Amino acid sequence: MLLITEFVLLSIIGSVFTVLLSSVRPWIHKNLSFTSSLRPKMFHSFSPAGKPSSSTNLITNGTDSRTVKSNKQKLQEIFRLSDCHEAASVLSSLVKKDGAGAWPPLANHTASTWPAALQPYKEIYLEMAPLLPAANVSLDDNVNLQRISFFRTRFAELLSEKVDLQQVNRLLEAADAGRWDIFPRDVYNGFYCCVAWCRHAYRWATIPVVRVAQLEKTVTLPQELVSPWDSMQSHFGLDSESGNNMSNLVLNFDPSGEYALRINTGLSHLITSSEEEFGRIFHEVEVLAVPVYHAIVMSIVSFARGNQQACLGHVKEIMAQLRPLLSSYYDRVHDSKIARSVWLRNVQGFYGWGVGSDRREPITTDSAGQKEWEKFDGLSGNQVLLFQALDAFLGLEAYLPKLVQERNVPELQRDFCDVVGKYGFRHLLSDDGIEGEIKNEFGEIVKRLRVFRSAHRTRAKVYLSQPAPERLPMTAGKSLLKDSIDDSLEMLDQFMMGRLQQTV
Ligand SMILES: *C1O[C@H](CO)[C@@H](O)[C@H](O)[C@H]1NC(C)=O
Ligand SMILES: *[C@@H]1O[C@H](CO)[C@@H](O)[C@H](O)[C@H]1NC(C)=O
Ligand SMILES: *[C@@H]1O[C@H](CO)[C@@H](O)[C@H](O)[C@H]1NC(C)=O
Ligand SMILES: *[C@@H]1O[C@H](CO)[C@@H](O)[C@H](O)[C@H]1NC(C)=O
């Protein structure tokens, strides 16, 4: 039961911080990418020199009204093209369905407007959230076991007292039957996020994560957190016990950009603001990615129509939009916003999962009758839609194995990446004329991604190397990872270098 705190830095931004408290599956399957000691300065030079341009607003405020308006117009254009090209139709479907009509997806956290049967979940969140974080974490297993037991017992009591599971299931069935009038999609998204929060809170039961919780092989969650989760996972085409980037991060902001469900209620500002800034990366990257998705689809449509001049313009837009995106990452992933001293212990651990499900078949039973279950990875930056879509567009191989994608990346997002890969035209371009220019532009995008992927590593490493004596070291176990943090990081490094080399 190797507990591996793996860090999967993904490709670009998103990958930034993810940890998999996983095991069984070698981390090799995941992709990491950070590396090289490029200084932040380099990246500032990406932004238009000096003055606070509109792209600066994009960076600092994802809900900036101009951004919202311009993104909305871009999505409208995609909707209008949905009868003309499959790529536009698949993106429209993603936005209209999972996005509740917008992107990033709308999540309604105003529980007082939810259907009555769902409201107890938010009430229980409000009651349990202050009990989750420990201001001073104990190193004593027995103390921690007691904390965990107290937290879970109280949680289960509240759920059983307040939730009418039949009513909840009836609403979920209505949604499955397309009755979005009684269970609106933005409420569905907010509820999905709330149940995901509850499940992660129940699983760890105390934050920072402690070793006795890491050592658990299975955790039996209360029924009120099981059947709604199964139903919603199936709705999104997912199959994991763990939450994913969408459920836990992207959907954890309301339409005005307000951060909704918190891990570290009541702790210092340093901790709560670091948590929020980290969560914001994921939401904001999707705000800034809208023009990229739009330009990807438009370039595909233009190419299909033989309008290469227009196609070139759209590929250039992608390149231009990568600037604010990368700057946004560099602005946030910084000790002054996300404190290195608190991130690993107070933020990252919550997003892991690292435990099996006793509702499934054990993968092994040894001679002594000891069972082992497959453990589910927690969140990974590799799940970020933008990076997957870009890789598909560039004709790079998908870096998440299919199984991992099916567990963590919603089906409509996978469909979008597939359609982008299907109509990607980079390999069809000749070296001459406008096609040659388009080809060069692809080369520039790749370069920028490489720089970004490489620039990651140093920062991520610093964040990951912070002490966390209450938990098992990021080493673990058996086969693949090494016994010391330094050796493990070295291995991750090599792995990430591999990803970097594939970015061509
Ligand atoms: C998953 O988490 C990463 C950070 O670890 C984040 O960048 C990414 O956006 C998340 N995935 C999705 C699909 O949002
Ligand atoms: C971002 O902009 C919106 C709309 O202009 C505003 O309501 C909100 O307060 C701003 N948020 C921040 C963090 O500046
Ligand atoms: C949440 O959903 C309710 C019910 O559909 C709606 O009345 C309300 O305006 C929504 N709130 C937000 C902030 O979107
Ligand atoms: C946590 O430990 C610090 C330093 O030892 C102490 O000042 C503080 O009162 C403790 N807080 C709690 C809630 O026990």
XYZ file of C-alpha atoms and ligand atoms in Angstrom:
560
model
C 0.000 0.000 0.000
C 2.408 2.378 -1.110
C 1.253 5.713 -0.530
C 2.616 7.774 -3.126
C 2.163 11.376 -3.092
C 2.673 11.908 -6.651
C 2.836 15.084 -8.290
C 1.681 15.279 -11.652
C 2.351 18.496 -13.135
C 0.717 18.524 -16.208
C 1.307 20.215 -19.120
C 0.711 23.676 -18.860
C -0.812 25.420 -16.151
C -3.143 23.036 -14.946
C -0.761 20.488 -14.350
C 0.703 22.519 -11.926
C -0.214 21.011 -8.801
C -1.617 17.791 -8.452
C -0.959 15.130 -6.337
C -1.964 11.730 -6.548
C -2.053 9.890 -3.390
C -2.132 6.844 -5.358
C -0.412 3.668 -5.572
C -0.916 0.661 -7.603
C -0.609 2.336 -10.963
C 2.873 3.471 -11.569
C 3.111 7.141 -11.830
C 4.735 6.577 -15.059
C 1.371 6.572 -16.629
C 0.773 10.078 -15.736
C 2.393 12.898 -17.205
C 4.413 15.343 -15.653
C 6.019 18.235 -17.006
C 7.920 20.829 -15.367
C 11.490 21.598 -15.605
C 14.309 23.893 -15.962
C 15.028 26.981 -14.143
C 13.583 29.655 -16.300
C 13.037 32.687 -14.246
C 9.657 34.307 -13.931
C 11.101 37.388 -15.509
C 11.149 35.652 -18.825
C 7.470 35.232 -18.669
C 6.617 38.714 -17.762
C 8.148 39.703 -21.015
C 5.385 37.759 -22.697
C 2.880 40.338 -21.641
C 2.601 43.430 -23.694
C 5.199 45.673 -22.205
C 4.235 47.599 -19.168
C 0.788 48.976 -19.430
C -2.247 47.278 -18.017
C -3.853 46.200 -21.222
C -7.069 44.321 -21.564
C -5.128 41.111 -21.360
C -3.945 42.174 -17.933
C -7.551 42.459 -16.913
C -8.121 39.023 -18.237
C -5.395 37.817 -16.010
C -6.420 39.462 -12.811
C -10.137 39.110 -13.075
C -11.700 36.230 -14.887
C -15.128 37.731 -14.312
C -14.137 41.036 -15.841
C -17.191 42.143 -17.760
C -15.347 42.660 -21.042
C -13.916 39.165 -20.911
C -17.281 37.690 -20.092
C -18.895 39.542 -22.958
C -16.249 38.688 -25.489
C -16.211 35.031 -24.456
C -19.969 34.945 -24.764
C -19.796 36.280 -28.300
C -17.186 33.709 -29.203
C -19.343 30.898 -27.893
C -22.363 32.264 -29.783
C -20.354 32.091 -32.973
C -19.525 28.452 -32.254
C -23.210 27.703 -31.596
C -24.112 29.224 -34.966
C -21.578 26.995 -36.716
C -22.757 23.841 -35.056
C -24.738 22.743 -38.097
C -21.770 23.351 -40.363
C -18.979 21.407 -38.758
C -18.680 18.553 -36.304
C -15.991 20.341 -34.274
C -18.356 23.277 -33.635
C -21.204 20.961 -32.856
C -19.236 18.972 -30.281
C -17.963 22.122 -28.546
C -21.492 23.577 -28.528
C -22.790 20.470 -26.938
C -20.120 20.592 -24.211
C -20.909 24.206 -23.424
C -24.681 23.901 -23.570
C -24.871 20.724 -21.534
C -22.033 20.419 -19.037
C -21.428 24.154 -19.066
C -25.100 24.967 -18.453
C -24.811 27.305 -21.433
C -21.513 28.966 -20.580
C -17.815 28.319 -20.183
C -16.313 27.890 -17.675
C -19.328 25.849 -16.657
C -21.879 27.595 -14.467
C -22.168 26.280 -10.952
C -24.969 27.464 -8.735
C -23.894 27.538 -5.099
C -26.887 29.497 -3.827
C -28.340 26.559 -1.957
C -31.409 28.477 -0.840
C -32.570 28.327 -4.471
C -31.817 24.618 -4.904
C -34.639 22.054 -4.846
C -35.431 21.485 -1.173
C -34.174 17.892 -1.080
C -30.656 19.014 -1.982
C -30.328 21.853 0.497
C -29.295 19.688 3.483
C -26.005 18.900 1.755
C -24.998 22.533 1.834
C -26.166 22.859 5.444
C -24.061 19.866 6.377
C -21.084 21.328 4.548
C -21.490 24.477 6.622
C -21.544 22.493 9.821
C -18.716 20.091 8.995
C -16.301 22.430 7.216
C -15.029 24.112 10.417
C -14.287 20.676 11.918
C -12.111 19.520 9.044
C -8.864 21.482 9.396
C -6.544 21.056 12.363
C -4.684 24.205 13.326
C -2.003 22.101 14.975
C -1.808 18.687 13.467
C -0.795 15.880 15.777
C 1.928 13.362 14.975
C 0.273 10.808 17.235
C -1.610 8.136 15.283
C -4.050 7.536 18.108
C -4.953 11.167 18.419
C -5.484 11.311 14.676
C -7.553 8.145 14.611
C -9.835 9.694 17.182
C -10.151 12.889 15.213
C -11.007 10.944 12.092
C -13.533 8.806 13.868
C -15.216 11.789 15.493
C -15.437 13.651 12.198
C -16.848 10.722 10.240
C -19.338 9.778 12.901
C -20.727 13.295 13.090
C -20.826 13.584 9.320
C -22.706 10.313 8.914
C -25.184 11.278 11.639
C -25.993 14.577 9.986
C -26.438 12.976 6.596
C -28.744 10.346 7.920
C -30.770 12.848 9.955
C -31.172 15.520 7.327
C -31.066 13.925 3.900
C -34.064 12.263 2.321
C -32.159 10.076 -0.067
C -35.228 8.912 -1.949
C -36.130 12.472 -2.813
C -32.570 13.193 -3.855
C -32.490 10.147 -6.091
C -35.801 11.122 -7.602
C -34.375 14.502 -8.582
C -31.321 12.884 -10.087
C -33.527 10.555 -12.076
C -35.497 13.535 -13.304
C -32.278 15.137 -14.498
C -31.312 11.936 -16.271
C -34.690 12.044 -17.959
C -33.922 15.532 -19.224
C -36.092 17.416 -16.737
C -33.679 20.318 -16.449
C -36.625 22.553 -15.696
C -36.910 21.094 -12.199
C -33.210 20.486 -11.670
C -31.362 23.182 -13.641
C -27.930 22.327 -14.979
C -26.137 25.058 -13.019
C -27.680 23.688 -9.833
C -26.670 20.194 -10.886
C -23.092 21.429 -11.264
C -23.145 23.171 -7.883
C -24.548 20.071 -6.222
C -21.934 17.864 -7.933
C -19.238 20.110 -6.489
C -20.840 19.983 -3.037
C -21.060 16.181 -2.999
C -17.470 15.957 -4.255
C -16.363 18.231 -1.407
C -18.253 16.114 1.124
C -16.713 12.917 -0.181
C -13.163 14.248 -0.039
C -13.768 15.669 3.421
C -15.163 12.346 4.624
C -12.341 10.408 3.040
C -9.558 12.405 4.775
C -11.556 13.538 7.805
C -8.762 15.826 8.919
C -6.594 18.286 7.042
C -3.597 18.238 6.818
C -3.823 14.662 5.636
C -2.334 12.277 8.192
C -0.612 8.953 7.751
C -3.267 6.798 9.396
C -5.727 8.014 6.788
C -3.216 7.442 4.028
C -2.755 3.873 5.192
C -6.430 2.983 4.856
C -7.140 0.529 2.061
C -10.788 1.295 1.661
C -13.172 3.816 3.115
C -16.868 3.074 3.319
C -18.725 6.272 2.626
C -22.262 6.957 3.875
C -24.983 6.025 1.403
C -26.018 9.678 1.075
C -22.597 10.341 -0.471
C -22.599 7.216 -2.592
C -25.722 6.942 -4.704
C -25.898 10.616 -5.750
C -22.223 10.447 -6.648
C -22.685 7.317 -8.755
C -25.552 8.919 -10.558
C -23.713 12.139 -11.326
C -20.505 10.369 -12.310
C -22.484 8.324 -14.728
C -24.135 11.476 -16.062
C -20.718 12.960 -16.812
C -19.432 9.687 -18.233
C -16.947 9.167 -15.431
C -15.976 6.230 -13.329
C -14.023 7.171 -10.238
C -14.531 7.261 -6.515
C -12.400 10.355 -6.439
C -13.470 13.818 -7.438
C -11.858 15.379 -10.457
C -10.677 18.789 -11.505
C -14.069 19.754 -12.757
C -16.019 18.645 -9.694
C -13.575 20.001 -7.122
C -11.952 23.034 -8.653
C -13.501 24.442 -11.803
C -17.047 24.169 -10.441
C -16.085 25.586 -7.061
C -16.685 29.163 -8.209
C -20.025 30.828 -8.693
C -20.816 32.878 -11.794
C -19.525 36.074 -10.167
C -16.172 34.424 -9.494
C -16.775 33.825 -5.801
C -14.948 30.838 -4.309
C -17.538 28.526 -2.806
C -16.597 25.495 -0.707
C -13.544 25.743 1.519
C -11.110 23.272 2.959
C -9.451 25.415 5.615
C -12.353 27.243 7.243
C -11.245 29.278 10.228
C -7.512 29.042 9.702
C -5.139 31.912 9.041
C -5.493 34.234 6.085
C -2.229 32.887 4.695
C -3.759 29.428 4.473
C -7.242 30.360 3.299
C -5.981 32.730 0.642
C -3.411 30.236 -0.636
C -6.151 27.663 -0.955
C -8.364 30.063 -2.860
C -5.619 31.291 -5.161
C -4.774 27.725 -6.024
C -8.380 26.893 -6.838
C -8.628 30.014 -8.953
C -5.951 28.787 -11.326
C -8.257 26.078 -12.553
C -11.266 28.240 -12.996
C -9.351 31.057 -14.582
C -7.531 28.863 -17.037
C -10.924 27.869 -18.413
C -11.951 31.528 -18.721
C -8.785 32.317 -20.617
C -9.103 29.142 -22.664
C -12.410 30.120 -24.292
C -10.708 32.179 -27.025
C -8.353 29.241 -27.586
C -11.184 26.721 -28.008
C -12.927 29.182 -30.282
C -9.832 29.734 -32.414
C -9.119 26.010 -32.609
C -12.597 25.324 -33.956
C -12.535 28.350 -36.271
C -9.180 27.335 -37.724
C -10.506 23.834 -38.346
C -13.610 25.215 -40.050
C -11.570 27.655 -42.154
C -9.154 24.951 -43.193
C -12.012 22.660 -44.168
C -13.449 25.480 -46.292
C -10.091 26.039 -47.951
C -9.804 29.539 -46.492
C -6.197 29.418 -45.475
C -5.798 33.105 -44.861
C -8.551 32.987 -42.239
C -7.093 29.781 -40.874
C -3.739 31.486 -40.366
C -5.438 34.299 -38.466
C -7.079 31.859 -36.092
C -3.913 29.906 -35.418
C -2.248 33.233 -34.623
C -5.008 33.994 -32.139
C -4.193 30.817 -30.266
C -0.613 31.871 -30.011
C -1.593 35.346 -28.824
C -3.923 34.003 -26.159
C -1.243 31.768 -24.682
C 0.457 34.894 -23.382
C -2.149 35.978 -20.831
C -2.658 32.344 -19.965
C 0.928 31.726 -19.066
C 1.269 35.059 -17.305
C -1.741 34.196 -15.223
C -0.027 31.046 -14.115
C 3.168 32.858 -13.241
C 1.307 35.507 -11.334
C -0.443 33.004 -9.170
C 2.027 30.245 -8.642
C 4.199 32.361 -6.497
C 4.982 32.339 -2.816
C 3.242 35.666 -2.301
C -0.076 34.232 -3.543
C 0.170 30.535 -2.827
C 2.419 30.198 0.178
C 4.899 27.391 -0.172
C 4.807 26.833 3.553
C 1.153 25.837 3.520
C 0.284 24.473 0.117
C 1.369 20.872 0.501
C -0.211 20.365 3.888
C -3.312 22.509 3.751
C -4.297 22.456 0.127
C -2.871 19.639 -1.912
C -3.666 16.753 0.377
C -7.421 17.281 0.221
C -7.488 16.725 -3.516
C -5.881 13.322 -3.293
C -7.857 10.141 -2.834
C -5.533 7.174 -2.671
C -7.880 4.565 -1.388
C -9.823 1.716 -2.909
C -13.517 1.017 -2.892
C -14.881 -2.006 -1.112
C -17.852 -1.816 -3.437
C -15.614 -3.171 -6.132
C -13.788 -6.452 -6.434
C -10.391 -6.539 -4.755
C -7.590 -6.831 -7.271
C -5.613 -9.269 -5.136
C -6.074 -11.392 -2.088
C -2.848 -12.740 -0.667
C -2.341 -16.105 0.996
C -3.173 -14.645 4.385
C -6.519 -13.445 3.054
C -5.402 -9.820 2.962
C -7.197 -7.964 0.227
C -5.947 -5.104 -1.850
C -8.197 -2.790 -3.822
C -7.248 -0.658 -6.687
C -6.776 2.863 -5.497
C -8.156 5.818 -7.303
C -5.958 8.721 -8.023
C -6.966 12.101 -6.907
C -6.976 15.169 -9.042
C -4.365 15.827 -11.584
C -3.468 18.842 -13.596
C -3.349 16.487 -16.502
C -7.102 16.626 -16.523
C -7.183 20.215 -17.644
C -9.192 20.501 -20.803
C -7.078 23.235 -22.332
C -3.907 21.213 -22.355
C -5.590 18.156 -23.682
C -7.267 20.126 -26.449
C -4.015 21.840 -27.391
C -2.133 18.580 -27.527
C -4.837 17.101 -29.727
C -4.679 20.151 -31.992
C -0.919 19.914 -32.277
C -1.190 16.247 -33.142
C 0.606 15.163 -29.978
C -0.358 11.905 -28.480
C -2.803 12.118 -25.593
C -0.758 11.866 -22.450
C -3.434 10.492 -20.193
C -4.031 6.795 -20.627
C -7.560 6.051 -21.729
C -8.532 4.506 -18.421
C -7.418 7.577 -16.502
C -9.296 9.824 -18.902
C -12.455 7.824 -18.512
C -12.196 8.178 -14.782
C -11.430 11.853 -14.565
C -12.191 13.764 -17.732
C -15.913 14.218 -18.449
C -17.098 12.475 -21.574
C -18.114 15.621 -23.453
C -14.627 17.041 -22.859
C -13.081 13.836 -24.159
C -15.333 14.090 -27.196
C -14.127 17.607 -27.856
C -10.477 16.550 -27.708
C -11.211 13.616 -29.994
C -12.884 15.794 -32.587
C -10.012 18.295 -32.456
C -7.569 15.441 -32.994
C -9.695 14.084 -35.820
C -9.789 17.355 -37.767
C -6.357 18.594 -36.731
C -4.575 19.581 -39.934
C -1.019 20.265 -38.878
C 0.253 17.131 -40.591
C -1.415 18.150 -43.852
C 0.380 21.465 -44.215
C 3.025 22.001 -46.840
C 6.087 24.153 -46.255
C 5.215 26.844 -48.743
C 3.031 29.885 -48.962
C 0.311 30.437 -46.419
C 0.441 26.806 -45.402
C 4.095 27.319 -44.587
C 3.137 30.318 -42.459
C 0.491 28.317 -40.629
C 3.023 25.590 -40.070
C 5.453 28.087 -38.574
C 2.748 29.319 -36.275
C 2.211 25.772 -35.024
C 5.938 25.644 -34.402
C 5.689 28.786 -32.289
C 2.853 27.318 -30.226
C 4.896 24.222 -29.587
C 7.859 26.348 -28.542
C 5.746 28.265 -26.099
C 4.339 25.082 -24.626
C 7.806 23.668 -24.261
C 9.019 26.730 -22.452
C 6.054 26.572 -20.182
C 6.343 22.883 -19.529
C 9.943 23.266 -18.693
C 9.529 26.342 -16.552
C 7.176 24.546 -14.261
C 9.429 22.131 -12.678
C 11.479 24.289 -10.435
C 8.503 25.918 -8.857
C 6.583 22.725 -8.454
C 9.548 21.046 -6.885
C 9.849 23.734 -4.276
C 6.173 23.395 -3.392
C 6.419 19.635 -3.190
C 9.518 19.562 -1.076
C 7.999 21.279 1.932
C 8.029 19.277 5.136
C 4.857 17.426 6.124
C 5.872 15.149 8.982
C 2.310 14.070 9.728
C 2.021 12.212 6.489
C 3.984 9.545 4.709
C 6.739 10.908 2.625
C 6.285 11.252 -1.004
C 8.084 8.118 -1.684
C 6.552 5.039 -1.145
C 6.658 2.071 -1.920
C 7.418 -0.621 -3.845
C 8.508 -0.711 -7.263
C 8.697 2.602 -8.852
C 9.225 5.364 -6.447
C 12.398 5.735 -4.534
C 12.810 5.917 -0.827
C 13.661 9.527 -0.390
C 11.949 12.637 -1.523
C 14.989 13.708 -3.454
C 15.167 10.456 -5.348
C 11.460 10.551 -6.034
C 11.610 14.056 -7.360
C 14.515 13.039 -9.498
C 12.393 10.299 -11.023
C 9.500 12.634 -11.596
C 11.887 14.974 -13.239
C 13.069 12.414 -15.658
C 9.540 11.525 -16.447
C 8.625 15.103 -17.064
C 11.610 15.567 -19.259
C 10.188 12.775 -21.347
C 6.946 14.655 -21.776
C 8.858 17.709 -22.730
C 10.680 15.842 -25.428
C 7.383 14.677 -26.839
C 6.229 18.250 -27.179
C 7.467 18.770 -30.694
C -7.193 19.423 -12.716
O -6.302 19.951 -11.828
C -5.357 20.753 -12.397
C -4.377 21.119 -11.366
O -3.894 20.017 -10.726
C -6.046 21.899 -13.053
O -5.096 22.713 -13.646
C -6.999 21.427 -14.025
O -7.733 22.470 -14.522
C -7.908 20.443 -13.476
N -8.668 19.779 -14.505
C -9.747 20.264 -15.041
C -10.427 19.438 -16.049
O -10.151 21.323 -14.744
C -14.032 41.276 -11.201
O -14.916 41.986 -12.035
C -16.276 41.886 -11.663
C -17.117 42.564 -12.724
O -16.439 43.632 -13.310
C -16.442 42.486 -10.277
O -17.795 42.388 -9.879
C -15.575 41.709 -9.303
O -15.661 42.284 -8.032
C -14.124 41.708 -9.761
N -13.376 40.816 -8.920
C -12.155 41.078 -8.505
C -11.510 40.041 -7.657
O -11.576 42.130 -8.788
C -29.436 29.452 -8.886
O -30.518 28.725 -9.386
C -31.784 29.306 -9.070
C -32.856 28.327 -9.499
O -32.708 28.030 -10.866
C -31.892 30.659 -9.734
O -33.128 31.258 -9.399
C -30.753 31.538 -9.242
O -30.751 32.767 -9.909
C -29.415 30.854 -9.457
N -28.399 31.636 -8.793
C -27.244 31.966 -9.371
C -26.307 32.772 -8.570
O -26.983 31.613 -10.494
C -1.019 25.745 17.910
O 0.340 25.804 18.264
C 0.805 27.120 18.463
C 2.310 27.061 18.671
O 2.666 25.905 19.396
C 0.059 27.724 19.637
O 0.495 29.051 19.841
C -1.436 27.734 19.320
O -2.153 28.211 20.422
C -1.910 26.336 18.959
N -3.267 26.449 18.480
C -4.220 25.597 18.844
C -5.570 25.848 18.241
O -4.032 24.681 19.604
